[in-house]
Short mmCIF file of C-alpha atoms in Angstrom, two decimals:
data_model
loop_
_atom_site.label_atom_id
_atom_site.label_comp_id
_atom_site.label_asym_id
_atom_site.label_seq_id
_atom_site.Cartn_x
_atom_site.Cartn_y
_atom_site.Cartn_z
CA UNK A 1 128.55 34.67 24.29
CA UNK A 2 125.44 32.55 24.76
CA UNK A 3 126.91 29.09 25.31
CA UNK A 4 126.84 27.93 28.93
CA UNK A 5 128.79 25.32 30.84
CA UNK A 6 126.28 22.68 31.94
CA UNK A 7 127.24 20.82 35.13
CA UNK A 8 125.72 17.54 36.24
CA UNK A 9 126.11 16.57 39.89
CA UNK A 10 128.11 13.39 40.25
CA UNK A 11 129.35 10.90 42.81
CA UNK A 12 132.47 9.32 41.38
CA UNK A 13 136.18 9.16 42.07
CA UNK A 14 138.40 11.78 40.49
CA UNK A 15 141.47 11.20 38.39
CA UNK A 16 144.92 12.55 39.21
CA UNK A 17 145.24 16.35 39.38
CA UNK A 18 148.00 18.97 39.58
CA UNK A 19 147.76 22.26 41.52
CA UNK A 20 146.71 25.52 39.87
CA UNK A 21 146.72 28.90 41.62
CA UNK A 22 143.58 31.05 41.46
CA UNK A 23 142.52 34.27 43.20
CA UNK A 24 140.78 34.12 46.58
CA UNK A 25 137.65 35.58 44.98
CA UNK A 26 137.53 32.84 42.35
CA UNK A 27 138.25 30.20 44.99
CA UNK A 28 135.25 31.33 47.04
CA UNK A 29 132.98 31.22 43.98
CA UNK A 30 134.27 27.76 43.09
CA UNK A 31 133.77 26.59 46.67
CA UNK A 32 130.16 27.84 46.67
CA UNK A 33 129.44 26.17 43.33
CA UNK A 34 130.93 22.94 44.67
CA UNK A 35 128.68 23.14 47.72
CA UNK A 36 125.61 23.81 45.55
CA UNK A 37 126.27 20.98 43.09
CA UNK A 38 128.03 18.37 45.21
CA UNK A 39 130.82 18.26 42.61
CA UNK A 40 134.34 18.42 44.10
CA UNK A 41 136.16 21.69 43.46
CA UNK A 42 138.94 19.94 41.52
CA UNK A 43 136.36 18.36 39.18
CA UNK A 44 134.60 21.69 38.67
CA UNK A 45 137.88 23.46 37.94
CA UNK A 46 138.83 20.71 35.47
CA UNK A 47 135.47 20.98 33.67
CA UNK A 48 135.64 24.78 33.58
CA UNK A 49 139.21 24.88 32.29
CA UNK A 50 138.42 22.33 29.58
CA UNK A 51 135.32 24.28 28.54
CA UNK A 52 137.31 27.53 28.40
CA UNK A 53 140.16 25.92 26.45
CA UNK A 54 137.78 24.39 23.89
CA UNK A 55 135.87 27.67 23.46
CA UNK A 56 138.74 30.20 23.42
CA UNK A 57 139.84 32.41 20.55
CA UNK A 58 143.24 34.09 20.54
CA UNK A 59 143.52 37.55 18.99
CA UNK A 60 146.66 39.60 18.39
CA UNK A 61 147.78 42.13 20.98
CA UNK A 62 147.55 45.87 20.33
CA UNK A 63 151.00 45.84 18.68
CA UNK A 64 149.90 43.00 16.37
CA UNK A 65 152.04 40.30 17.93
CA UNK A 66 151.20 36.95 19.43
CA UNK A 67 153.42 35.32 22.07
CA UNK A 68 154.80 31.95 20.98
#
């Protein structure tokens, strides 16, 4: 996969958010990226989730089924 998520540093208020649980490892990486870019962690997570959702492909499991 060659497409990258491009992040632009920003200084603006965030919209309303709901909690999502992530691993400690991922949290540390997100925290470091937030520190490097000045973008709040919740904004980064929102951008990353949206990018992943827009660029995801679902394939069948090994038994050929797809959960509904």
